[in-house]
């Protein structure tokens, strides 16, 4: 699945000429020099909490095109709450026997698509309190469950969306 | 920050936690009792006995998720044990309800043993429509999730792996749109081979990414690396 050339070495070596850095490690693990050694317009997701692998300002200064973190005080917050409520809502509504890869892919696409034509470097992920998210994820996950044969019952995805809209109690920002 | 800490402690203390159960059917009198409990309750019991799938129609199961932890990898706090993990699990349940109307119940288990956790969750399957595994340390979390997926017939989802992976990939879909690159062309380096890192690699693979290197604290992980490996690292290095 990874590293078919069996490359050895520390992060600062293997990060050279890559396009995307995904950090789920420890604060400060990524330096500006490492970002500068990546290909043009590198994309950085630095999700160590509470201190990201690199601070967004440093990543930008080193040439990052997009930087996301786990924190609410910076743009592009990677927050699980965008996924799990809608995923289980959709899975439960079709009485799914499992949550499979198709359903996870559908959830990721549903979240991404909500950004739409408002897409900018500082807005690649919807806000955690965007009330459209759980309904959209639920309906797409329900649809993917039915299409991939893990749904015990068939439902109308639009109905799943409408019902989730009614169930959510979060306030619009 | 001090304010937030004090306010959080106060909020949990005055409410004695965050969750309570709520009966959808009010119990006010003899009539209510005879419908919600004996003798009326025997009717849905018989219907489910005749057709087990009817449990989804006549009980809470179809909207009820178990939020299961062993307290071994809680937030950034580490292995703080099941009791100390309970506030997080209650919080998770509050979010399930608030964001999508999903009912759930926190279950903090007094064991880190894979077989015991798997067996316990399996035995609870009749009650729940799904299981959210939470804050269970790698590599046990992978084994527990894999076994439960094979050995139960309800959705099993380890949120620390897949929740993070799904949202990260959502962000990456849009970031790639901005940079004009595609999943099949990009080179990705992932740092951190815990629950989330492994799940992100697997999801990226499903999106067509083929050029990936995963690093842990000892550097790039490669097939046959003689140090710091575990079965899941071996799997992603294949």
Short mmCIF file of C-alpha atoms in Angstrom, two decimals:
data_model
loop_
_atom_site.label_atom_id
_atom_site.label_comp_id
_atom_site.label_asym_id
_atom_site.label_seq_id
_atom_site.Cartn_x
_atom_site.Cartn_y
_atom_site.Cartn_z
CA UNK A 1 0.00 0.00 0.00
CA UNK A 2 2.90 2.39 0.76
CA UNK A 3 6.60 2.81 0.05
CA UNK A 4 6.96 0.29 -2.79
CA UNK A 5 10.57 1.38 -3.37
CA UNK A 6 11.36 0.58 0.28
CA UNK A 7 12.79 4.04 0.90
CA UNK A 8 14.59 4.37 4.23
CA UNK A 9 15.36 7.49 6.19
CA UNK A 10 14.00 10.18 8.47
CA UNK A 11 11.04 12.44 7.67
CA UNK A 12 13.27 15.31 6.54
CA UNK A 13 14.65 13.07 3.79
CA UNK A 14 11.51 11.29 2.60
CA UNK A 15 9.38 14.47 2.53
CA UNK A 16 11.47 15.94 -0.30
CA UNK A 17 9.48 16.45 -3.54
CA UNK A 18 6.19 15.24 -2.10
CA UNK A 19 2.88 17.08 -2.59
CA UNK A 20 1.00 16.36 0.63
CA UNK A 21 2.01 16.09 4.28
CA UNK A 22 -0.39 14.40 6.69
CA UNK A 23 0.60 14.84 10.33
CA UNK A 24 -0.99 12.81 13.11
CA UNK A 25 2.09 12.83 15.28
CA UNK A 26 3.49 15.45 17.66
CA UNK A 27 3.70 19.23 17.78
CA UNK A 28 6.66 20.75 15.94
CA UNK A 29 7.49 17.62 13.91
CA UNK A 30 7.41 19.58 10.62
CA UNK A 31 9.89 22.42 9.99
CA UNK A 32 9.74 25.25 7.45
CA UNK A 33 12.78 23.76 5.73
CA UNK A 34 10.89 20.49 5.22
CA UNK A 35 7.92 22.34 3.70
CA UNK A 36 10.30 24.23 1.40
CA UNK A 37 11.75 20.89 0.23
CA UNK A 38 8.32 19.71 -0.98
CA UNK A 39 6.93 20.17 -4.51
CA UNK A 40 5.20 23.44 -5.51
CA UNK A 41 1.94 24.31 -3.74
CA UNK A 42 2.29 21.71 -1.00
CA UNK A 43 -0.77 20.74 1.03
CA UNK A 44 -0.28 20.34 4.78
CA UNK A 45 -2.62 18.72 7.28
CA UNK A 46 -0.92 19.15 10.67
CA UNK A 47 -3.35 17.56 13.10
CA UNK A 48 -1.35 16.97 16.27
CA UNK A 49 -3.24 18.41 19.27
CA UNK A 50 -3.05 20.84 20.91
CA UNK A 51 0.11 21.95 19.08
CA UNK A 52 0.17 21.12 15.35
CA UNK A 53 3.24 19.69 13.58
CA UNK A 54 3.77 23.20 12.18
CA UNK A 55 1.95 26.45 12.91
CA UNK A 56 -0.18 27.65 9.95
CA UNK A 57 1.70 30.94 9.60
CA UNK A 58 5.03 29.10 9.37
CA UNK A 59 3.66 26.63 6.84
CA UNK A 60 2.30 29.46 4.67
CA UNK A 61 5.58 31.37 4.93
CA UNK A 62 7.37 28.24 3.69
CA UNK A 63 5.09 28.03 0.66
CA UNK A 64 2.16 25.86 1.72
CA UNK A 65 -0.88 26.26 -0.53
CA UNK A 66 -3.34 24.88 2.02
CA UNK A 67 -2.86 24.19 5.71
CA UNK A 68 -5.38 22.40 7.91
CA UNK A 69 -5.07 21.64 11.63
CA UNK A 70 -7.16 20.15 14.42
CA UNK A 71 -7.71 23.56 15.96
CA UNK A 72 -10.78 25.77 15.91
CA UNK A 73 -8.74 28.99 16.05
CA UNK A 74 -7.28 28.44 12.57
CA UNK A 75 -8.98 27.91 9.18
CA UNK A 76 -9.64 24.38 7.87
CA UNK A 77 -10.30 22.60 11.14
CA UNK A 78 -10.28 18.81 10.82
CA UNK A 79 -13.00 17.93 13.32
CA UNK A 80 -14.48 14.43 13.60
CA UNK A 81 -17.86 15.90 14.40
CA UNK A 82 -18.22 16.62 10.68
CA UNK A 83 -18.29 12.86 10.08
CA UNK A 84 -19.49 10.55 12.85
CA UNK A 85 -23.01 11.90 13.56
CA UNK A 86 -24.07 11.81 9.91
CA UNK A 87 -22.34 8.48 9.26
CA UNK A 88 -24.21 6.72 12.05
CA UNK A 89 -27.45 8.55 11.17
CA UNK A 90 -27.22 7.18 7.63
CA UNK A 91 -26.13 3.71 8.74
CA UNK A 92 -28.93 3.43 11.32
CA UNK A 93 -31.59 4.70 8.93
CA UNK A 94 -30.94 1.80 6.55
CA UNK A 95 -30.32 -0.64 9.44
CA UNK A 96 -26.87 -1.27 7.99
CA UNK A 97 -24.94 -4.42 8.87
CA UNK A 98 -21.63 -2.56 8.61
CA UNK A 99 -19.94 0.72 7.73
CA UNK A 100 -17.87 -0.17 4.67
CA UNK A 101 -15.30 1.68 2.56
CA UNK A 102 -17.95 2.85 0.08
CA UNK A 103 -19.80 4.57 2.91
CA UNK A 104 -16.62 6.26 4.16
CA UNK A 105 -15.78 7.49 0.66
CA UNK A 106 -19.34 8.81 0.28
CA UNK A 107 -19.05 10.65 3.59
CA UNK A 108 -15.76 12.31 2.60
CA UNK A 109 -17.18 13.40 -0.76
CA UNK A 110 -20.38 14.71 0.84
CA UNK A 111 -18.37 16.85 3.28
CA UNK A 112 -16.07 18.13 0.52
CA UNK A 113 -18.91 18.97 -1.86
CA UNK A 114 -20.62 21.28 0.64
CA UNK A 115 -17.78 23.77 0.24
CA UNK A 116 -18.82 24.21 -3.39
CA UNK A 117 -17.85 27.37 -5.23
CA UNK A 118 -16.88 29.14 -2.01
CA UNK A 119 -13.65 27.14 -2.10
CA UNK A 120 -10.52 29.07 -1.08
CA UNK A 121 -7.19 28.17 0.55
CA UNK A 122 -8.76 28.99 3.92
CA UNK A 123 -12.01 27.15 3.28
CA UNK A 124 -11.49 23.57 2.14
CA UNK A 125 -13.49 22.02 5.01
CA UNK A 126 -16.94 23.14 6.19
CA UNK A 127 -17.31 24.64 9.64
CA UNK A 128 -18.14 22.03 12.32
CA UNK A 129 -21.37 23.92 13.04
CA UNK A 130 -22.50 24.07 9.43
CA UNK A 131 -26.04 22.62 9.74
CA UNK A 132 -25.92 21.19 6.21
CA UNK A 133 -23.17 18.70 7.05
CA UNK A 134 -24.86 15.89 9.05
CA UNK A 135 -27.94 15.77 6.75
CA UNK A 136 -25.75 15.61 3.62
CA UNK A 137 -23.44 12.96 5.10
CA UNK A 138 -26.38 10.89 6.39
CA UNK A 139 -28.16 10.78 3.05
CA UNK A 140 -25.03 9.97 1.04
CA UNK A 141 -23.97 7.28 3.52
CA UNK A 142 -27.46 5.73 3.42
CA UNK A 143 -27.33 5.74 -0.38
CA UNK A 144 -23.85 4.14 -0.42
CA UNK A 145 -25.01 1.49 2.05
CA UNK A 146 -27.95 0.55 -0.16
CA UNK A 147 -25.83 0.52 -3.31
CA UNK A 148 -23.15 -1.66 -1.70
CA UNK A 149 -25.61 -4.19 -0.30
CA UNK A 150 -25.19 -3.66 3.44
CA UNK A 151 -28.61 -2.05 4.05
CA UNK A 152 -31.32 -4.20 5.65
CA UNK A 153 -34.02 -1.84 4.39
CA UNK A 154 -34.35 0.55 1.46
CA UNK A 155 -35.10 4.20 2.20
CA UNK A 156 -35.30 7.44 0.24
CA UNK A 157 -31.99 9.32 0.76
CA UNK A 158 -33.84 12.64 0.47
CA UNK A 159 -36.06 11.53 3.34
CA UNK A 160 -32.94 10.69 5.41
CA UNK A 161 -31.63 14.19 4.72
CA UNK A 162 -34.92 15.87 5.63
CA UNK A 163 -35.29 13.89 8.85
CA UNK A 164 -31.69 14.61 9.91
CA UNK A 165 -32.35 18.32 9.36
CA UNK A 166 -35.23 18.03 11.80
CA UNK A 167 -33.19 16.09 14.37
CA UNK A 168 -30.14 18.34 14.55
CA UNK A 169 -30.20 20.86 17.37
CA UNK A 170 -27.08 22.84 16.48
CA UNK A 171 -27.40 26.56 15.79
CA UNK A 172 -26.38 28.02 12.49
CA UNK A 173 -23.30 30.23 12.84
CA UNK B 1 -8.08 29.10 29.46
CA UNK B 2 -8.29 28.97 33.25
CA UNK B 3 -11.84 30.19 32.91
CA UNK B 4 -12.68 27.43 30.46
CA UNK B 5 -11.17 24.79 32.75
CA UNK B 6 -13.10 26.02 35.79
CA UNK B 7 -16.32 26.40 33.83
CA UNK B 8 -15.99 22.88 32.39
CA UNK B 9 -15.39 21.37 35.81
CA UNK B 10 -18.33 23.31 37.26
CA UNK B 11 -20.67 22.29 34.42
CA UNK B 12 -19.90 18.60 34.92
CA UNK B 13 -20.19 18.88 38.70
CA UNK B 14 -23.53 20.70 38.91
CA UNK B 15 -25.12 18.37 36.35
CA UNK B 16 -23.42 15.26 37.73
CA UNK B 17 -22.21 14.45 34.23
CA UNK B 18 -23.94 15.13 30.94
CA UNK B 19 -26.36 12.31 30.25
CA UNK B 20 -29.62 10.93 31.60
CA UNK B 21 -32.11 8.48 30.13
CA UNK B 22 -35.40 9.77 28.82
CA UNK B 23 -38.55 7.69 28.36
CA UNK B 24 -40.34 8.37 25.07
CA UNK B 25 -43.55 7.14 26.69
CA UNK B 26 -44.56 9.04 29.85
CA UNK B 27 -45.53 6.89 32.83
CA UNK B 28 -48.30 8.76 34.67
CA UNK B 29 -50.90 6.16 35.63
CA UNK B 30 -52.05 2.54 35.59
CA UNK B 31 -52.97 2.69 31.89
CA UNK B 32 -49.51 3.97 30.88
CA UNK B 33 -47.90 1.28 32.99
CA UNK B 34 -49.94 -1.52 31.48
CA UNK B 35 -49.00 -0.38 27.97
CA UNK B 36 -45.31 0.41 28.50
CA UNK B 37 -44.73 -2.49 30.86
CA UNK B 38 -46.66 -5.56 31.92
CA UNK B 39 -48.96 -6.86 30.53
CA UNK B 40 -48.96 -4.84 27.27
CA UNK B 41 -45.24 -5.05 26.68
CA UNK B 42 -45.59 -8.79 26.02
CA UNK B 43 -47.02 -7.99 22.58
CA UNK B 44 -43.85 -6.43 21.10
CA UNK B 45 -41.86 -9.18 22.85
CA UNK B 46 -43.89 -11.84 21.00
CA UNK B 47 -43.62 -9.96 17.70
CA UNK B 48 -39.82 -9.85 18.02
CA UNK B 49 -39.68 -13.49 19.11
CA UNK B 50 -41.52 -14.40 15.90
CA UNK B 51 -39.31 -12.18 13.74
CA UNK B 52 -36.02 -11.00 15.21
CA UNK B 53 -35.68 -8.12 12.71
CA UNK B 54 -38.79 -6.58 14.29
CA UNK B 55 -36.50 -5.51 17.14
CA UNK B 56 -35.69 -2.55 14.88
CA UNK B 57 -39.41 -1.65 14.73
CA UNK B 58 -40.44 -2.09 18.34
CA UNK B 59 -37.36 -1.08 20.38
CA UNK B 60 -34.69 1.60 20.70
CA UNK B 61 -32.09 -0.64 19.01
CA UNK B 62 -32.40 0.99 15.60
CA UNK B 63 -31.40 4.40 16.92
CA UNK B 64 -29.03 3.32 19.71
CA UNK B 65 -25.23 3.27 19.47
CA UNK B 66 -22.79 1.93 22.08
CA UNK B 67 -19.86 4.29 22.66
CA UNK B 68 -17.22 1.82 23.84
CA UNK B 69 -13.81 2.58 25.33
CA UNK B 70 -11.19 0.99 27.51
CA UNK B 71 -9.74 4.41 28.36
CA UNK B 72 -6.36 3.52 26.89
CA UNK B 73 -5.82 6.48 24.50
CA UNK B 74 -7.99 9.36 25.66
CA UNK B 75 -7.57 12.71 23.85
CA UNK B 76 -3.97 13.78 24.45
CA UNK B 77 -4.17 12.39 27.98
CA UNK B 78 -3.12 8.84 27.17
CA UNK B 79 -4.02 5.73 29.15
CA UNK B 80 -6.12 7.29 31.89
CA UNK B 81 -8.43 4.33 32.46
CA UNK B 82 -12.16 3.75 31.99
CA UNK B 83 -13.52 6.00 34.76
CA UNK B 84 -11.49 9.01 33.68
CA UNK B 85 -12.53 8.38 30.08
CA UNK B 86 -16.23 8.54 30.90
CA UNK B 87 -16.63 12.34 30.53
CA UNK B 88 -15.36 12.05 26.94
CA UNK B 89 -17.80 9.21 26.20
CA UNK B 90 -20.72 11.18 27.65
CA UNK B 91 -19.63 14.11 25.52
CA UNK B 92 -19.57 11.91 22.45
CA UNK B 93 -23.12 10.84 23.18
CA UNK B 94 -24.19 14.46 23.58
CA UNK B 95 -22.71 15.25 20.16
CA UNK B 96 -24.36 12.22 18.52
CA UNK B 97 -27.71 13.47 19.78
CA UNK B 98 -27.16 17.15 19.07
CA UNK B 99 -25.80 16.82 15.55
CA UNK B 100 -27.91 13.98 14.18
CA UNK B 101 -30.49 12.77 16.71
CA UNK B 102 -28.57 9.53 17.32
CA UNK B 103 -29.15 8.00 20.77
CA UNK B 104 -26.11 6.40 22.36
CA UNK B 105 -24.84 5.02 25.61
CA UNK B 106 -21.29 5.29 26.99
CA UNK B 107 -19.67 1.99 27.96
CA UNK B 108 -16.29 2.28 29.69
CA UNK B 109 -14.74 -1.16 30.15
CA UNK B 110 -12.46 -2.25 32.96
CA UNK B 111 -10.06 -4.20 30.74
CA UNK B 112 -7.44 -3.64 28.03
CA UNK B 113 -7.61 -7.27 26.92
CA UNK B 114 -8.59 -7.65 23.26
CA UNK B 115 -10.52 -10.90 23.75
CA UNK B 116 -12.44 -9.51 26.71
CA UNK B 117 -13.37 -6.31 24.87
CA UNK B 118 -14.42 -8.19 21.73
CA UNK B 119 -16.50 -10.67 23.69
CA UNK B 120 -18.15 -7.98 25.77
CA UNK B 121 -19.19 -5.96 22.73
CA UNK B 122 -20.41 -9.11 20.96
CA UNK B 123 -22.58 -9.98 23.93
CA UNK B 124 -24.13 -6.49 23.80
CA UNK B 125 -25.06 -6.75 20.11
CA UNK B 126 -28.81 -7.36 20.72
CA UNK B 127 -29.17 -3.97 22.40
CA UNK B 128 -27.42 -1.72 19.90
CA UNK B 129 -27.83 -0.70 16.25
CA UNK B 130 -24.13 0.14 16.00
CA UNK B 131 -20.91 0.49 17.94
CA UNK B 132 -18.62 3.52 18.05
CA UNK B 133 -15.23 2.48 19.40
CA UNK B 134 -13.53 5.43 21.06
CA UNK B 135 -10.10 6.25 22.44
CA UNK B 136 -8.71 2.71 22.30
CA UNK B 137 -4.93 2.61 21.78
CA UNK B 138 -3.20 1.28 18.68
CA UNK B 139 -2.53 -1.48 17.75
CA UNK B 140 -5.34 -3.06 19.86
CA UNK B 141 -7.91 -0.78 18.23
CA UNK B 142 -7.23 -2.33 14.81
CA UNK B 143 -7.57 -5.89 16.05
CA UNK B 144 -10.71 -5.13 18.04
CA UNK B 145 -12.39 -3.37 15.13
CA UNK B 146 -11.44 -6.07 12.61
CA UNK B 147 -12.69 -8.87 14.81
CA UNK B 148 -15.95 -7.13 15.69
CA UNK B 149 -16.63 -6.41 12.02
CA UNK B 150 -16.28 -10.12 11.28
CA UNK B 151 -18.04 -11.41 14.38
CA UNK B 152 -21.05 -9.07 14.60
CA UNK B 153 -23.79 -8.01 12.23
CA UNK B 154 -24.00 -4.31 13.14
CA UNK B 155 -21.83 -1.33 12.09
CA UNK B 156 -18.54 -1.10 13.99
CA UNK B 157 -16.70 2.20 13.62
CA UNK B 158 -13.54 3.29 15.40
CA UNK B 159 -13.95 7.05 15.22
CA UNK B 160 -10.35 7.93 16.06
CA UNK B 161 -9.34 6.12 12.88
CA UNK B 162 -12.09 6.73 10.39
CA UNK B 163 -13.62 10.00 11.57
CA UNK B 164 -10.30 11.76 11.27
CA UNK B 165 -9.52 10.01 7.98
CA UNK B 166 -12.83 10.96 6.38
CA UNK B 167 -12.59 14.65 7.32
CA UNK B 168 -8.92 14.84 6.30
CA UNK B 169 -9.65 13.33 2.92
CA UNK B 170 -12.63 15.68 2.49
CA UNK B 171 -10.25 18.59 3.01
CA UNK B 172 -7.72 17.06 0.65
CA UNK B 173 -10.33 16.63 -2.11
CA UNK B 174 -10.86 20.39 -2.06
CA UNK B 175 -7.20 21.29 -1.56
CA UNK B 176 -6.34 19.26 -4.66
CA UNK B 177 -9.04 21.12 -6.62
CA UNK B 178 -7.25 24.37 -5.70
CA UNK B 179 -3.81 23.13 -6.66
CA UNK B 180 -4.98 21.41 -9.84
CA UNK B 181 -3.53 18.05 -8.81
CA UNK B 182 -5.28 14.68 -8.67
CA UNK B 183 -5.19 11.77 -6.23
CA UNK B 184 -3.52 9.50 -8.80
CA UNK B 185 -0.60 11.92 -9.34
CA UNK B 186 0.29 13.07 -5.84
CA UNK B 187 3.06 11.93 -3.53
CA UNK B 188 1.96 11.80 0.08
CA UNK B 189 4.00 11.52 3.24
CA UNK B 190 2.17 10.71 6.46
CA UNK B 191 3.84 11.19 9.82
CA UNK B 192 2.44 9.15 12.71
CA UNK B 193 1.47 5.48 12.48
CA UNK B 194 -1.26 5.44 15.13
CA UNK B 195 -4.97 4.86 14.64
CA UNK B 196 -5.66 7.95 12.53
CA UNK B 197 -2.53 7.73 10.39
CA UNK B 198 -3.17 4.15 9.32
CA UNK B 199 -6.83 4.89 8.51
CA UNK B 200 -5.91 7.95 6.45
CA UNK B 201 -3.46 5.87 4.38
CA UNK B 202 -6.12 3.21 3.75
CA UNK B 203 -8.76 5.76 2.76
CA UNK B 204 -6.32 7.59 0.46
CA UNK B 205 -5.58 4.25 -1.19
CA UNK B 206 -9.30 3.88 -1.86
CA UNK B 207 -9.22 7.31 -3.50
CA UNK B 208 -6.49 6.13 -5.87
CA UNK B 209 -3.34 7.45 -4.20
CA UNK B 210 -0.48 5.05 -4.96
CA UNK B 211 2.62 7.01 -4.02
CA UNK B 212 2.66 7.18 -0.23
CA UNK B 213 5.27 6.87 2.48
CA UNK B 214 4.36 6.52 6.12
CA UNK B 215 6.77 7.59 8.84
CA UNK B 216 6.80 6.93 12.54
CA UNK B 217 9.22 8.24 15.14
CA UNK B 218 11.89 5.98 13.62
CA UNK B 219 11.49 7.34 10.08
CA UNK B 220 10.08 5.78 6.91
CA UNK B 221 8.25 2.49 7.37
CA UNK B 222 9.21 -0.10 4.75
CA UNK B 223 8.42 -3.74 4.15
CA UNK B 224 10.69 -5.88 6.29
CA UNK B 225 11.98 -3.02 8.47
CA UNK B 226 13.71 -4.84 11.31
CA UNK B 227 12.72 -2.41 14.07
CA UNK B 228 9.60 -0.77 15.52
CA UNK B 229 7.07 -2.73 13.48
CA UNK B 230 3.63 -4.14 14.32
CA UNK B 231 1.15 -6.13 12.19
CA UNK B 232 -0.65 -3.00 10.97
CA UNK B 233 2.58 -1.26 9.95
CA UNK B 234 3.58 -4.47 8.14
CA UNK B 235 0.23 -4.39 6.34
CA UNK B 236 0.53 -0.80 5.07
CA UNK B 237 4.16 -1.41 4.04
CA UNK B 238 3.17 -4.35 1.81
#
